[in-house]
Short mmCIF file of C-alpha atoms in Angstrom, two decimals:
data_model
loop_
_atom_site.label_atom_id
_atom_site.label_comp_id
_atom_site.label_asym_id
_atom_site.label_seq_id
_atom_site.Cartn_x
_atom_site.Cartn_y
_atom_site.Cartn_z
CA UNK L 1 3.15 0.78 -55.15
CA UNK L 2 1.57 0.55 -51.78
CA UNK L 3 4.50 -1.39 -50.64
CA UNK L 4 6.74 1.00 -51.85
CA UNK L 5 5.23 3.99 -49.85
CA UNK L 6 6.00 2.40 -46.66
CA UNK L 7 9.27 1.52 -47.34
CA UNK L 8 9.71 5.29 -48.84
CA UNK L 9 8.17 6.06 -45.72
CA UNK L 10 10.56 4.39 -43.08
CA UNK L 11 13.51 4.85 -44.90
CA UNK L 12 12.49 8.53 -44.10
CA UNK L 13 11.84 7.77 -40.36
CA UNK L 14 15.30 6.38 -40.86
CA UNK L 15 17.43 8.91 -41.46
CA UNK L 16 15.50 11.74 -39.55
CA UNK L 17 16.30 9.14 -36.46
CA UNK L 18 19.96 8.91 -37.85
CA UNK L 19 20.10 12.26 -37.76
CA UNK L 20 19.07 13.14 -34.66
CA UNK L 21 21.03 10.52 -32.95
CA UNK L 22 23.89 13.06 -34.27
CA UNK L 23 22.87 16.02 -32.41
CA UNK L 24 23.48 17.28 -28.60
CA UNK L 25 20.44 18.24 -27.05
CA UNK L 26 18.99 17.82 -23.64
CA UNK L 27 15.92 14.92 -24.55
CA UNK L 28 17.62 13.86 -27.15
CA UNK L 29 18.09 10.07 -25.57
CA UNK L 30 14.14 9.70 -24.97
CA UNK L 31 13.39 11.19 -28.52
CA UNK L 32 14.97 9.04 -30.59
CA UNK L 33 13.19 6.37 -29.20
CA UNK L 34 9.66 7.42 -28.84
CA UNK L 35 10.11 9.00 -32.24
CA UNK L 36 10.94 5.15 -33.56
CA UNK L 37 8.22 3.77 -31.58
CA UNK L 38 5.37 6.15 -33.34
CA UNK L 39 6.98 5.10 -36.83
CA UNK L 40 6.46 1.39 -36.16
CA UNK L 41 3.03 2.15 -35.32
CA UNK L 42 2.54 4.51 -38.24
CA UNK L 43 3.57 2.03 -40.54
CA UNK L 44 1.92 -0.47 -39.23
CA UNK L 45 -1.73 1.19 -39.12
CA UNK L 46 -0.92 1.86 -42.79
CA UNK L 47 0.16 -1.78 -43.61
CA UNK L 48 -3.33 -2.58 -42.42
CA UNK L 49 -5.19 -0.41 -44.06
CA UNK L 50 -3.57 -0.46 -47.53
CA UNK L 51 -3.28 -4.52 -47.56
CA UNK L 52 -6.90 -5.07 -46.15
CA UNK L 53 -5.51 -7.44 -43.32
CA UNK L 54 -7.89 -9.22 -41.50
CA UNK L 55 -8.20 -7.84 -37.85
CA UNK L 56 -8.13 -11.98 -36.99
CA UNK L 57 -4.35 -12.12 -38.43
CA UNK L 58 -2.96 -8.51 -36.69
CA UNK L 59 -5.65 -5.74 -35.67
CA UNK L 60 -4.14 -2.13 -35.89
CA UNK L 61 -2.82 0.25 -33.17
CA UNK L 62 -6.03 1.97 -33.14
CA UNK L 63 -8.09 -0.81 -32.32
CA UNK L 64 -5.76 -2.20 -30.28
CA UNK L 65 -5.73 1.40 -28.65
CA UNK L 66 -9.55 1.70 -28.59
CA UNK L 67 -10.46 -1.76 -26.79
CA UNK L 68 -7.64 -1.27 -24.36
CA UNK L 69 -9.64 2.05 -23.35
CA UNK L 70 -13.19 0.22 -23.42
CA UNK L 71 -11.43 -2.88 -21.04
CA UNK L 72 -9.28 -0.56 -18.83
CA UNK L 73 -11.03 -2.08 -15.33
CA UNK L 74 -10.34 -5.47 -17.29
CA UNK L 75 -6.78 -4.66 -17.98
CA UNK L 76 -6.29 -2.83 -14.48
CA UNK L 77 -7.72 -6.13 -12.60
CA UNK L 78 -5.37 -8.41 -14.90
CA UNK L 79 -2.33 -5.86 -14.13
CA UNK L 80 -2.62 -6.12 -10.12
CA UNK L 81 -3.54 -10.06 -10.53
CA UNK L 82 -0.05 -10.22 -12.35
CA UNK L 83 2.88 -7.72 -11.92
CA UNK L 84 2.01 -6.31 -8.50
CA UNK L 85 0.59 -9.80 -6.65
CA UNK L 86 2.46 -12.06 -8.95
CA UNK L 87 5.49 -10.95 -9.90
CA UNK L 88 6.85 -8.32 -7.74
CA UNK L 89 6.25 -10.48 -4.62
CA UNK L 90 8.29 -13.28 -6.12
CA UNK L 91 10.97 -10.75 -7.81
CA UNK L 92 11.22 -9.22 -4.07
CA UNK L 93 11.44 -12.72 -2.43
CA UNK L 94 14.30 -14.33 -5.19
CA UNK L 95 16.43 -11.38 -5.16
CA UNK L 96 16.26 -11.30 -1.44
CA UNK L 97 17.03 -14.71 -0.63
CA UNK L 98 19.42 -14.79 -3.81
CA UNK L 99 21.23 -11.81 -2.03
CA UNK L 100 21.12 -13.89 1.48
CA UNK L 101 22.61 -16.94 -0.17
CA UNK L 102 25.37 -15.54 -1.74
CA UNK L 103 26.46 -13.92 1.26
CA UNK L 104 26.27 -17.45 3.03
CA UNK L 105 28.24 -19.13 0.32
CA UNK L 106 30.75 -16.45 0.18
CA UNK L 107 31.65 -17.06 3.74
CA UNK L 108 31.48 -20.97 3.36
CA UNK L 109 33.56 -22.76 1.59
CA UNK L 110 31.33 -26.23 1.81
CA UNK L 111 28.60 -23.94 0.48
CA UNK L 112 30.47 -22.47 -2.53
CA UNK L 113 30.67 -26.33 -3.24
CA UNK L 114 27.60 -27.51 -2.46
CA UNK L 115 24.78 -24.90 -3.10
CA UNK L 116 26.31 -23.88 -6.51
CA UNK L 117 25.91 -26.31 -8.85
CA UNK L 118 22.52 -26.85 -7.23
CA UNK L 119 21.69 -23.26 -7.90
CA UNK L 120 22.92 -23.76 -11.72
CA UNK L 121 20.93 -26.87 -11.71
CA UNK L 122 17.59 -24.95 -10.43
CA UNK L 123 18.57 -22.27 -13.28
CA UNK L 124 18.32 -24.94 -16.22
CA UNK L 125 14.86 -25.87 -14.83
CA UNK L 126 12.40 -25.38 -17.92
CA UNK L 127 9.68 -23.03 -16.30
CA UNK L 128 6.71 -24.98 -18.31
CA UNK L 129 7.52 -28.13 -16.43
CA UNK L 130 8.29 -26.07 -12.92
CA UNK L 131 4.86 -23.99 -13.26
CA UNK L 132 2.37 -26.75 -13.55
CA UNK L 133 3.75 -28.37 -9.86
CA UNK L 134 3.60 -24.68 -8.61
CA UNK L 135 -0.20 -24.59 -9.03
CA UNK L 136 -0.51 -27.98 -7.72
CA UNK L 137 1.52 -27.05 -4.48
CA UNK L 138 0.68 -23.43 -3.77
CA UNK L 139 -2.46 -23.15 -5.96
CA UNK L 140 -4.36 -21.23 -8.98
CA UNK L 141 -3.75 -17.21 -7.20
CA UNK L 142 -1.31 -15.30 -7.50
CA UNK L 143 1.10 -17.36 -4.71
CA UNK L 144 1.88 -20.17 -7.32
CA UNK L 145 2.72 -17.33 -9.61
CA UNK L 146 5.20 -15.93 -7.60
CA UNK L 147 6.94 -18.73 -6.57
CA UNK L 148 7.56 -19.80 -10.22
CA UNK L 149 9.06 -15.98 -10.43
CA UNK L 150 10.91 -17.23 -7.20
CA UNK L 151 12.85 -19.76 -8.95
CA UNK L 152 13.29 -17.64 -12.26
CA UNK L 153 15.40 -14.83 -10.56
CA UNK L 154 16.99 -16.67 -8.16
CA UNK L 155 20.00 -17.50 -9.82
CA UNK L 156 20.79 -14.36 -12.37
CA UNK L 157 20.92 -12.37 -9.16
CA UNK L 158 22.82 -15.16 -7.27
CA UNK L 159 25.51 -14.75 -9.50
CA UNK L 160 25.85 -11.33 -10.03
CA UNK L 161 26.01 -10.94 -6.32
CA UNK L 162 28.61 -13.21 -6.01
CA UNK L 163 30.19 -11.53 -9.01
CA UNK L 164 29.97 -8.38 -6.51
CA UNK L 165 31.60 -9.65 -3.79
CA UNK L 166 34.48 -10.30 -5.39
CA UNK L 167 34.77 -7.24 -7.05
CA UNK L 168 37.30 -5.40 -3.95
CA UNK L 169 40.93 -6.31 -5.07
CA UNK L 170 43.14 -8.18 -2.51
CA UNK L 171 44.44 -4.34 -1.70
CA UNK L 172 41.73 -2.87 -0.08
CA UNK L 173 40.65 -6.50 1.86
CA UNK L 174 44.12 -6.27 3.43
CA UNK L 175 43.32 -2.26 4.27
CA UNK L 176 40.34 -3.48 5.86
CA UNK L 177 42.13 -6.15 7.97
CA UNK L 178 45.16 -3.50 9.52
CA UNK L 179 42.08 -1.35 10.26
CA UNK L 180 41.33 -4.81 12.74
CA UNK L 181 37.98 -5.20 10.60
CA UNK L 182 35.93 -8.48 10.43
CA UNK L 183 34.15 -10.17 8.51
CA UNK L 184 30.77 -8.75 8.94
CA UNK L 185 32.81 -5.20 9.07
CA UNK L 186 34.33 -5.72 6.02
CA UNK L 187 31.24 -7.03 4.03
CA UNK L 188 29.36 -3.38 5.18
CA UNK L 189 31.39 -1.35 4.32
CA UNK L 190 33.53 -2.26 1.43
CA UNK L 191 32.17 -5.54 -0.16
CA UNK L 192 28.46 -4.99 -0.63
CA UNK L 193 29.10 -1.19 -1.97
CA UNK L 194 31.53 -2.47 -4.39
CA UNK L 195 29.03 -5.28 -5.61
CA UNK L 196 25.99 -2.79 -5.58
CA UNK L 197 27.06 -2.49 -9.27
CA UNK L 198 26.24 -5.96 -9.92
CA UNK L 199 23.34 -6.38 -7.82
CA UNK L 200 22.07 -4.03 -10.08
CA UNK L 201 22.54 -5.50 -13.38
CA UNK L 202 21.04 -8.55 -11.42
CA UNK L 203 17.91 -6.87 -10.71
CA UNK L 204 17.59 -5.07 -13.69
CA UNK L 205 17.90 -8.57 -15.54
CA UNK L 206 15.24 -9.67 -12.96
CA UNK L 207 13.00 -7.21 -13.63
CA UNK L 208 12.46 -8.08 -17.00
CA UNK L 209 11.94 -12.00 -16.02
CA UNK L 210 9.62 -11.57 -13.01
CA UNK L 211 6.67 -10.60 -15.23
CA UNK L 212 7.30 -13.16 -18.09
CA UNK L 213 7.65 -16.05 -15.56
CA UNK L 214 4.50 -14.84 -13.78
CA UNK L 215 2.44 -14.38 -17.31
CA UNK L 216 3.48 -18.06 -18.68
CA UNK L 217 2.77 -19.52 -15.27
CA UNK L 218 -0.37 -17.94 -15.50
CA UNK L 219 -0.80 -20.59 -18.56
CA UNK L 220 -1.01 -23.51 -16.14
CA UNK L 221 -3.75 -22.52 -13.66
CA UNK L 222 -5.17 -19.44 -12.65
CA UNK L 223 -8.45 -17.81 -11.36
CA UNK L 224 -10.07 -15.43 -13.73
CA UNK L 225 -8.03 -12.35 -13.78
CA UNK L 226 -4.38 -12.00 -14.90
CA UNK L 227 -2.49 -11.42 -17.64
CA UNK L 228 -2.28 -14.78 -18.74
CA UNK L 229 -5.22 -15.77 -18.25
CA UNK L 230 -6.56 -12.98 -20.41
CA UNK L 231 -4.47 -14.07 -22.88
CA UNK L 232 -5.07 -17.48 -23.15
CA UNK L 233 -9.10 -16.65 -22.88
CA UNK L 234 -8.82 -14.26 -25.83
CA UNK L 235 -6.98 -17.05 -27.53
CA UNK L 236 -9.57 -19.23 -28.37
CA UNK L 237 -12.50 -16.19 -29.27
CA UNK L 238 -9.50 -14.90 -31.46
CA UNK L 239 -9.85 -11.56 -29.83
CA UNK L 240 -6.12 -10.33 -31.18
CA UNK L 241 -7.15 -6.69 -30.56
CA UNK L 242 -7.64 -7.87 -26.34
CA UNK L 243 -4.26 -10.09 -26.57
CA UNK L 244 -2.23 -7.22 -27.68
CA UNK L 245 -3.62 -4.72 -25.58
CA UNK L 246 -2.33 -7.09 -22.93
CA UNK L 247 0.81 -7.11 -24.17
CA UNK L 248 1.20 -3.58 -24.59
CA UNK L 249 0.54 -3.51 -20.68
CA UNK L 250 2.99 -6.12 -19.59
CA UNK L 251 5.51 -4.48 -22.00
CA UNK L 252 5.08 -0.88 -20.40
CA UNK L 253 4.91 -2.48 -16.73
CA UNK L 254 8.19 -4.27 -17.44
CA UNK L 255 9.83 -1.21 -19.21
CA UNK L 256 8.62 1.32 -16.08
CA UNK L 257 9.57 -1.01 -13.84
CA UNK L 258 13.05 -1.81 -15.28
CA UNK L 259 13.59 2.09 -15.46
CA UNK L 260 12.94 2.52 -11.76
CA UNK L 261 15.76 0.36 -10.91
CA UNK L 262 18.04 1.67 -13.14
CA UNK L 263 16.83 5.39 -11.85
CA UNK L 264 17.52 3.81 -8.41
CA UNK L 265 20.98 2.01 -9.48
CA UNK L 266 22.05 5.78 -10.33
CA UNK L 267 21.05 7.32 -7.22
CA UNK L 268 22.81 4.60 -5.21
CA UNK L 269 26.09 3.93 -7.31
CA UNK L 270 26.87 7.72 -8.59
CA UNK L 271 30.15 6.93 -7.78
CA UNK L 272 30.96 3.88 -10.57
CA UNK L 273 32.01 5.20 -13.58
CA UNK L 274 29.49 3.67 -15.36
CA UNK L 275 27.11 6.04 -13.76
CA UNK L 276 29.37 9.12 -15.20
CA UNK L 277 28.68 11.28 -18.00
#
């Protein structure tokens, strides 16, 4: 019977979302969603509750909700330790140097030969073998962290910038060159805005991986802050109620920060019709 309510009960959440997905109405894309997210968590305090699950197995929202406000010095410490030392100074320093590569292999042919397959190579490197020489080389802070986010977003963005830079048709290259532009002329002003597109898909992509690579790497070595430390400390006093309130964190730091690049990708390709309507 209990089992039945719930279902009764999302099946309801269903269709109201279905609904609504219907309408026109300004709010209507950040409704749908936050009104799905509350259902999940209604559901699942209720699962809880009705089938007596241990809070060892899966603690409910409101726990979760009440020790993440009792620890949040803890979780601000860990957060800092993590996304801002960790993995936005290694998502800043791949996509750079990504972004510097591909420009160097794109006007090398001996590059576009020899860096490549090296790049796909570094790609296909398993991050829980890379992570462990990371600490040994640069150390248990946050530096070993980023580099293993480093070598994570490397090459997604590589290759969506090179993507980019092919993107102007032969037409417009050979506009450029009766205009007497060179290279360097040519890559300013119509190459790099015509990638700019997918440069951003590369760094939204990147977004997402900085903070995982920097939380597993935190796995391998790290001092005592950080969200993977936390993790793996709350692992063995089972504190599931802590592990999830950590995840909640890294999943709204990822989502906020993947949203400010695609707020940013808007503002600086208005032009691309993906960016209409």
């Amino acid at each position: 019977m209990m089992a039945l309510e719930l279902i009764a009960l999302w099946l309801a959440a269903w269709a109201g979302n279905a609904w609504l997905a219907k309408q026109r109405f300004a709010g209507l894309r950040y409704i749908v969603p936050a009104l799905f997210g509350v259902t999940v968590l209604v559901i699942w305090q209720l699962a809880v509750q009705r089938f007596a699950i241990s809070a060892a197995i899966l603690p409910p929202p409101s726990a979760i909700f009440a020790r993440a406000m009792g620890s949040l010095p803890v979780l601000w410490g860990d957060f800092v330790q993590t996304f801002l030392r960790g993995a936005l100074t290694g998502y800043v320093i791949g996509c750079m140097a990504a972004v510097i590569v591909a420009v160097l292999i794109d006007r090398s042919a001996f590059l576009q030969a020899g860096l490549l397959p090296i790049g796909n190579f570094a790609a296909a490197l398993p991050i829980v073998g890379v992570a462990p020489i990371m600490v040994m080389w640069f150390g248990f802070d946050w530096q070993s962290k980023a580099a293993v986010v480093v070598i994570m977003v490397f090459f997604p963005m590589l290759v969506n910038t090179m993507a980019g830079l092919r993107a102007s048709d032969a037409m417009q290259r050979d506009l450029m060159a009766t205009y007497s532009a060179g290279y360097w002329t040519s890559l300013l002003k119509l190459r790099l805005p015509a990638a700019m597109p997918f440069m951003f898909n590369g760094l939204k992509i990147c977004s997402t991986l900085a903070p995982i690579g920097a939380i597993v790497a935190e796995f391998f070595g790290s001092p005592t802050q950080g969200m993977g430390f936390r993790i793996n400390a709350e692992i063995g006093r089972t504190g599931l109620d802590m592990i999830w309130a950590t995840i909640a964190v890294a999943a709204l730091a990822g989502s906020g920060f993947y949203g400010l690049v695609a707020l940013i990708e808007k503002r600086v390709t208005f032009w691309h019709p993906s960016q209409r309507g």
